[in-house]
Coordinates of C-alpha atoms in Angstrom, one line a residue:
I178 CA 15.3 26.7 -7.0
E179 CA 14.1 30.1 -7.7
L180 CA 16.9 30.0 -10.6
A181 CA 14.7 26.7 -12.1
K182 CA 11.0 28.6 -11.5
G183 CA 12.4 31.4 -13.7
L184 CA 14.0 28.9 -16.1
L185 CA 10.3 27.2 -16.0
M186 CA 8.4 30.0 -16.2
K187 CA 10.5 31.6 -19.7
M188 CA 10.3 28.0 -21.2
K189 CA 6.4 27.2 -20.5
D190 CA 5.5 30.2 -20.1
C191 CA 3.6 29.9 -17.0
N192 CA 3.7 32.1 -13.9
E193 CA 5.3 31.4 -10.8
E194 CA 2.8 28.9 -8.7
E195 CA 2.6 26.6 -11.6
A196 CA 6.4 26.3 -12.4
Y197 CA 6.8 25.5 -8.4
T198 CA 4.0 22.7 -9.2
L199 CA 5.5 21.7 -11.7
M200 CA 8.4 20.8 -10.3
R201 CA 6.8 19.7 -7.2
R202 CA 4.9 17.1 -9.5
Q203 CA 8.0 16.1 -10.9
A204 CA 9.7 15.8 -8.0
M205 CA 7.0 13.2 -6.5
S206 CA 6.9 11.7 -9.0
R207 CA 10.5 10.6 -9.5
Q208 CA 11.0 10.5 -5.5
Q209 CA 13.4 13.2 -5.8
K210 CA 13.8 16.0 -3.5
L211 CA 13.2 19.6 -4.9
I212 CA 16.8 20.9 -5.0
Q213 CA 17.3 17.8 -7.5
V214 CA 14.4 18.8 -10.0
A215 CA 15.8 22.6 -9.5
E216 CA 19.2 21.3 -10.5
Q217 CA 18.1 19.2 -13.3
I218 CA 15.9 21.7 -15.1
I219 CA 19.4 24.1 -14.9
A220 CA 21.6 21.9 -16.3
M221 CA 19.1 21.1 -19.3
S222 CA 18.9 24.8 -20.3
E223 CA 22.2 25.4 -19.7
L224 CA 22.9 22.2 -22.0
L225 CA 19.9 23.6 -25.1
G226 CA 21.3 27.1 -24.3

């Protein structure tokens, strides 16, 4: 989750709290666990390089 937050902060140019909020909103809207959203963010980052 921390790694995903860091990646989001870099991609979205936001602070830690904003990144966490984005992840939580995504998890709630997709009815997923926060860890699942974090894993998706990490996978997407690896894919995009």
